[in-house]
């Protein structure tokens, strides 16, 4: 129940809260692509809630033939973990910058998955 309550708190206070501004914490201007003061080195987040990336990385990169019950889908893969979406919604700038970072650092394939709890398009905003 505690995990469910925590998850609901995140939904209510971050994902569905139109007044929440996570960019305020870092001082980032989400409309200025040249303003790159943002983020931190916490790529893990709360594994009880934010585990999608870890699951996908495991499906791709788990060691093969290790007798642990699972084989990754790629041999000799190197993963570059980058997290561009905080508790709330993704911003175009964040996505553009994480793609640029990945490409600049040698990424050849980029896997990205997004899901919106709240869309301003659906609200007519």
JSON list of C-alpha atoms in Angstrom, two decimals:
[
{"chain": "A", "resi": 1, "resn": "UNK", "atom": "CA", "xyz": [0.00, 0.00, 0.00]},
{"chain": "A", "resi": 2, "resn": "UNK", "atom": "CA", "xyz": [2.86, 2.38, 0.79]},
{"chain": "A", "resi": 3, "resn": "UNK", "atom": "CA", "xyz": [4.26, 2.01, -2.73]},
{"chain": "A", "resi": 4, "resn": "UNK", "atom": "CA", "xyz": [0.80, 2.61, -4.18]},
{"chain": "A", "resi": 5, "resn": "UNK", "atom": "CA", "xyz": [0.38, 5.75, -2.05]},
{"chain": "A", "resi": 6, "resn": "UNK", "atom": "CA", "xyz": [3.81, 6.99, -3.12]},
{"chain": "A", "resi": 7, "resn": "UNK", "atom": "CA", "xyz": [2.97, 6.35, -6.77]},
{"chain": "A", "resi": 8, "resn": "UNK", "atom": "CA", "xyz": [-0.35, 8.21, -6.44]},
{"chain": "A", "resi": 9, "resn": "UNK", "atom": "CA", "xyz": [1.45, 11.11, -4.76]},
{"chain": "A", "resi": 10, "resn": "UNK", "atom": "CA", "xyz": [3.78, 11.39, -7.74]},
{"chain": "A", "resi": 11, "resn": "UNK", "atom": "CA", "xyz": [0.88, 11.27, -10.17]},
{"chain": "A", "resi": 12, "resn": "UNK", "atom": "CA", "xyz": [-1.03, 13.95, -8.29]},
{"chain": "A", "resi": 13, "resn": "UNK", "atom": "CA", "xyz": [1.83, 16.29, -7.35]},
{"chain": "A", "resi": 14, "resn": "UNK", "atom": "CA", "xyz": [4.05, 16.00, -10.41]},
{"chain": "A", "resi": 15, "resn": "UNK", "atom": "CA", "xyz": [2.53, 14.37, -13.48]},
{"chain": "A", "resi": 16, "resn": "UNK", "atom": "CA", "xyz": [-0.94, 15.92, -13.25]},
{"chain": "A", "resi": 17, "resn": "UNK", "atom": "CA", "xyz": [0.07, 19.15, -11.53]},
{"chain": "A", "resi": 18, "resn": "UNK", "atom": "CA", "xyz": [0.15, 21.86, -14.19]},
{"chain": "A", "resi": 19, "resn": "UNK", "atom": "CA", "xyz": [1.76, 24.27, -11.70]},
{"chain": "A", "resi": 20, "resn": "UNK", "atom": "CA", "xyz": [4.76, 22.03, -10.99]},
{"chain": "A", "resi": 21, "resn": "UNK", "atom": "CA", "xyz": [7.90, 23.31, -12.69]},
{"chain": "A", "resi": 22, "resn": "UNK", "atom": "CA", "xyz": [10.84, 20.96, -12.34]},
{"chain": "A", "resi": 23, "resn": "UNK", "atom": "CA", "xyz": [13.01, 23.29, -14.42]},
{"chain": "A", "resi": 24, "resn": "UNK", "atom": "CA", "xyz": [12.79, 25.85, -11.61]},
{"chain": "A", "resi": 25, "resn": "UNK", "atom": "CA", "xyz": [14.93, 23.61, -9.40]},
{"chain": "A", "resi": 26, "resn": "UNK", "atom": "CA", "xyz": [17.91, 23.75, -11.77]},
{"chain": "A", "resi": 27, "resn": "UNK", "atom": "CA", "xyz": [17.32, 27.25, -13.12]},
{"chain": "A", "resi": 28, "resn": "UNK", "atom": "CA", "xyz": [17.02, 25.86, -16.63]},
{"chain": "A", "resi": 29, "resn": "UNK", "atom": "CA", "xyz": [15.12, 27.79, -19.28]},
{"chain": "A", "resi": 30, "resn": "UNK", "atom": "CA", "xyz": [13.22, 25.05, -21.11]},
{"chain": "A", "resi": 31, "resn": "UNK", "atom": "CA", "xyz": [12.78, 27.28, -24.18]},
{"chain": "A", "resi": 32, "resn": "UNK", "atom": "CA", "xyz": [16.49, 28.11, -24.62]},
{"chain": "A", "resi": 33, "resn": "UNK", "atom": "CA", "xyz": [18.36, 25.28, -26.38]},
{"chain": "A", "resi": 34, "resn": "UNK", "atom": "CA", "xyz": [21.69, 26.99, -25.59]},
{"chain": "A", "resi": 35, "resn": "UNK", "atom": "CA", "xyz": [20.95, 26.95, -21.85]},
{"chain": "A", "resi": 36, "resn": "UNK", "atom": "CA", "xyz": [22.37, 23.59, -20.80]},
{"chain": "A", "resi": 37, "resn": "UNK", "atom": "CA", "xyz": [22.43, 24.11, -17.02]},
{"chain": "A", "resi": 38, "resn": "UNK", "atom": "CA", "xyz": [20.23, 21.22, -16.08]},
{"chain": "A", "resi": 39, "resn": "UNK", "atom": "CA", "xyz": [20.03, 17.76, -14.64]},
{"chain": "A", "resi": 40, "resn": "UNK", "atom": "CA", "xyz": [22.11, 15.73, -12.28]},
{"chain": "A", "resi": 41, "resn": "UNK", "atom": "CA", "xyz": [23.80, 12.35, -12.24]},
{"chain": "A", "resi": 42, "resn": "UNK", "atom": "CA", "xyz": [20.80, 10.45, -10.82]},
{"chain": "A", "resi": 43, "resn": "UNK", "atom": "CA", "xyz": [19.96, 8.14, -13.71]},
{"chain": "A", "resi": 44, "resn": "UNK", "atom": "CA", "xyz": [18.22, 5.67, -11.43]},
{"chain": "A", "resi": 45, "resn": "UNK", "atom": "CA", "xyz": [15.49, 7.69, -9.74]},
{"chain": "A", "resi": 46, "resn": "UNK", "atom": "CA", "xyz": [13.10, 5.70, -7.57]},
{"chain": "A", "resi": 47, "resn": "UNK", "atom": "CA", "xyz": [13.36, 2.12, -8.81]},
{"chain": "A", "resi": 48, "resn": "UNK", "atom": "CA", "xyz": [9.95, 1.31, -7.33]},
{"chain": "A", "resi": 49, "resn": "UNK", "atom": "CA", "xyz": [8.32, 3.75, -9.72]},
{"chain": "A", "resi": 50, "resn": "UNK", "atom": "CA", "xyz": [10.79, 4.69, -12.44]},
{"chain": "A", "resi": 51, "resn": "UNK", "atom": "CA", "xyz": [12.06, 1.36, -13.67]},
{"chain": "A", "resi": 52, "resn": "UNK", "atom": "CA", "xyz": [11.09, 1.30, -17.34]},
{"chain": "A", "resi": 53, "resn": "UNK", "atom": "CA", "xyz": [14.56, 2.22, -18.63]},
{"chain": "A", "resi": 54, "resn": "UNK", "atom": "CA", "xyz": [16.21, -0.39, -16.45]},
{"chain": "A", "resi": 55, "resn": "UNK", "atom": "CA", "xyz": [13.83, -3.05, -17.71]},
{"chain": "A", "resi": 56, "resn": "UNK", "atom": "CA", "xyz": [14.47, -2.12, -21.36]},
{"chain": "A", "resi": 57, "resn": "UNK", "atom": "CA", "xyz": [18.24, -2.02, -20.82]},
{"chain": "A", "resi": 58, "resn": "UNK", "atom": "CA", "xyz": [18.05, -5.46, -19.22]},
{"chain": "A", "resi": 59, "resn": "UNK", "atom": "CA", "xyz": [16.13, -6.88, -22.16]},
{"chain": "A", "resi": 60, "resn": "UNK", "atom": "CA", "xyz": [18.75, -5.56, -24.55]},
{"chain": "A", "resi": 61, "resn": "UNK", "atom": "CA", "xyz": [21.98, -6.08, -22.66]},
{"chain": "A", "resi": 62, "resn": "UNK", "atom": "CA", "xyz": [21.59, -8.98, -20.24]},
{"chain": "A", "resi": 63, "resn": "UNK", "atom": "CA", "xyz": [24.48, -11.42, -20.59]},
{"chain": "A", "resi": 64, "resn": "UNK", "atom": "CA", "xyz": [23.60, -14.30, -22.84]},
{"chain": "A", "resi": 65, "resn": "UNK", "atom": "CA", "xyz": [23.86, -17.96, -21.87]},
{"chain": "A", "resi": 66, "resn": "UNK", "atom": "CA", "xyz": [24.54, -17.17, -18.22]},
{"chain": "A", "resi": 67, "resn": "UNK", "atom": "CA", "xyz": [22.14, -19.79, -16.81]},
{"chain": "A", "resi": 68, "resn": "UNK", "atom": "CA", "xyz": [20.22, -17.05, -14.95]},
{"chain": "A", "resi": 69, "resn": "UNK", "atom": "CA", "xyz": [16.94, -17.52, -16.81]},
{"chain": "A", "resi": 70, "resn": "UNK", "atom": "CA", "xyz": [17.20, -14.70, -19.34]},
{"chain": "A", "resi": 71, "resn": "UNK", "atom": "CA", "xyz": [19.22, -13.83, -22.42]},
{"chain": "A", "resi": 72, "resn": "UNK", "atom": "CA", "xyz": [19.67, -10.30, -23.70]},
{"chain": "A", "resi": 73, "resn": "UNK", "atom": "CA", "xyz": [18.80, -9.72, -27.34]},
{"chain": "A", "resi": 74, "resn": "UNK", "atom": "CA", "xyz": [22.19, -8.30, -28.35]},
{"chain": "A", "resi": 75, "resn": "UNK", "atom": "CA", "xyz": [25.67, -9.78, -28.10]},
{"chain": "A", "resi": 76, "resn": "UNK", "atom": "CA", "xyz": [28.55, -7.54, -27.00]},
{"chain": "A", "resi": 77, "resn": "UNK", "atom": "CA", "xyz": [26.33, -4.49, -26.58]},
{"chain": "A", "resi": 78, "resn": "UNK", "atom": "CA", "xyz": [27.49, -1.35, -24.78]},
{"chain": "A", "resi": 79, "resn": "UNK", "atom": "CA", "xyz": [24.76, 0.73, -23.16]},
{"chain": "A", "resi": 80, "resn": "UNK", "atom": "CA", "xyz": [24.89, 4.47, -22.56]},
{"chain": "A", "resi": 81, "resn": "UNK", "atom": "CA", "xyz": [22.25, 5.26, -19.97]},
{"chain": "A", "resi": 82, "resn": "UNK", "atom": "CA", "xyz": [20.77, 8.75, -20.25]},
{"chain": "A", "resi": 83, "resn": "UNK", "atom": "CA", "xyz": [17.61, 9.89, -18.53]},
{"chain": "A", "resi": 84, "resn": "UNK", "atom": "CA", "xyz": [15.90, 12.93, -20.00]},
{"chain": "A", "resi": 85, "resn": "UNK", "atom": "CA", "xyz": [12.49, 12.78, -18.35]},
{"chain": "A", "resi": 86, "resn": "UNK", "atom": "CA", "xyz": [12.02, 13.65, -14.67]},
{"chain": "A", "resi": 87, "resn": "UNK", "atom": "CA", "xyz": [8.86, 13.01, -12.61]},
{"chain": "A", "resi": 88, "resn": "UNK", "atom": "CA", "xyz": [6.70, 15.20, -14.79]},
{"chain": "A", "resi": 89, "resn": "UNK", "atom": "CA", "xyz": [6.62, 15.51, -18.56]},
{"chain": "A", "resi": 90, "resn": "UNK", "atom": "CA", "xyz": [9.36, 15.54, -21.14]},
{"chain": "A", "resi": 91, "resn": "UNK", "atom": "CA", "xyz": [10.28, 18.82, -22.78]},
{"chain": "A", "resi": 92, "resn": "UNK", "atom": "CA", "xyz": [11.36, 19.01, -26.42]},
{"chain": "A", "resi": 93, "resn": "UNK", "atom": "CA", "xyz": [14.59, 20.68, -25.33]},
{"chain": "A", "resi": 94, "resn": "UNK", "atom": "CA", "xyz": [15.48, 17.86, -22.93]},
{"chain": "A", "resi": 95, "resn": "UNK", "atom": "CA", "xyz": [14.88, 15.27, -25.63]},
{"chain": "A", "resi": 96, "resn": "UNK", "atom": "CA", "xyz": [16.92, 17.21, -28.21]},
{"chain": "A", "resi": 97, "resn": "UNK", "atom": "CA", "xyz": [19.82, 17.65, -25.79]},
{"chain": "A", "resi": 98, "resn": "UNK", "atom": "CA", "xyz": [19.90, 13.99, -24.72]},
{"chain": "A", "resi": 99, "resn": "UNK", "atom": "CA", "xyz": [19.89, 12.90, -28.37]},
{"chain": "A", "resi": 100, "resn": "UNK", "atom": "CA", "xyz": [22.73, 15.32, -29.12]},
{"chain": "A", "resi": 101, "resn": "UNK", "atom": "CA", "xyz": [24.66, 14.08, -26.07]},
{"chain": "A", "resi": 102, "resn": "UNK", "atom": "CA", "xyz": [24.23, 10.45, -27.11]},
{"chain": "A", "resi": 103, "resn": "UNK", "atom": "CA", "xyz": [25.31, 11.06, -30.71]},
{"chain": "A", "resi": 104, "resn": "UNK", "atom": "CA", "xyz": [28.25, 13.24, -29.66]},
{"chain": "A", "resi": 105, "resn": "UNK", "atom": "CA", "xyz": [29.39, 10.42, -27.39]},
{"chain": "A", "resi": 106, "resn": "UNK", "atom": "CA", "xyz": [29.23, 7.65, -29.98]},
{"chain": "A", "resi": 107, "resn": "UNK", "atom": "CA", "xyz": [25.70, 6.25, -29.78]},
{"chain": "A", "resi": 108, "resn": "UNK", "atom": "CA", "xyz": [24.74, 4.40, -32.93]},
{"chain": "A", "resi": 109, "resn": "UNK", "atom": "CA", "xyz": [21.25, 3.32, -31.87]},
{"chain": "A", "resi": 110, "resn": "UNK", "atom": "CA", "xyz": [18.97, 5.30, -29.57]},
{"chain": "A", "resi": 111, "resn": "UNK", "atom": "CA", "xyz": [15.98, 3.68, -27.87]},
{"chain": "A", "resi": 112, "resn": "UNK", "atom": "CA", "xyz": [13.45, 6.15, -26.52]},
{"chain": "A", "resi": 113, "resn": "UNK", "atom": "CA", "xyz": [10.00, 5.57, -25.11]},
{"chain": "A", "resi": 114, "resn": "UNK", "atom": "CA", "xyz": [7.65, 8.21, -23.86]},
{"chain": "A", "resi": 115, "resn": "UNK", "atom": "CA", "xyz": [4.27, 8.20, -22.22]},
{"chain": "A", "resi": 116, "resn": "UNK", "atom": "CA", "xyz": [2.29, 11.23, -21.18]},
{"chain": "A", "resi": 117, "resn": "UNK", "atom": "CA", "xyz": [0.01, 11.23, -18.18]},
{"chain": "A", "resi": 118, "resn": "UNK", "atom": "CA", "xyz": [-1.20, 14.69, -19.11]},
{"chain": "A", "resi": 119, "resn": "UNK", "atom": "CA", "xyz": [-1.24, 16.25, -22.54]},
{"chain": "A", "resi": 120, "resn": "UNK", "atom": "CA", "xyz": [-1.97, 19.92, -23.01]},
{"chain": "A", "resi": 121, "resn": "UNK", "atom": "CA", "xyz": [-3.28, 18.98, -26.48]},
{"chain": "A", "resi": 122, "resn": "UNK", "atom": "CA", "xyz": [-5.99, 16.86, -24.87]},
{"chain": "A", "resi": 123, "resn": "UNK", "atom": "CA", "xyz": [-6.88, 19.75, -22.58]},
{"chain": "A", "resi": 124, "resn": "UNK", "atom": "CA", "xyz": [-7.13, 22.19, -25.50]},
{"chain": "A", "resi": 125, "resn": "UNK", "atom": "CA", "xyz": [-4.31, 24.38, -24.10]}
]
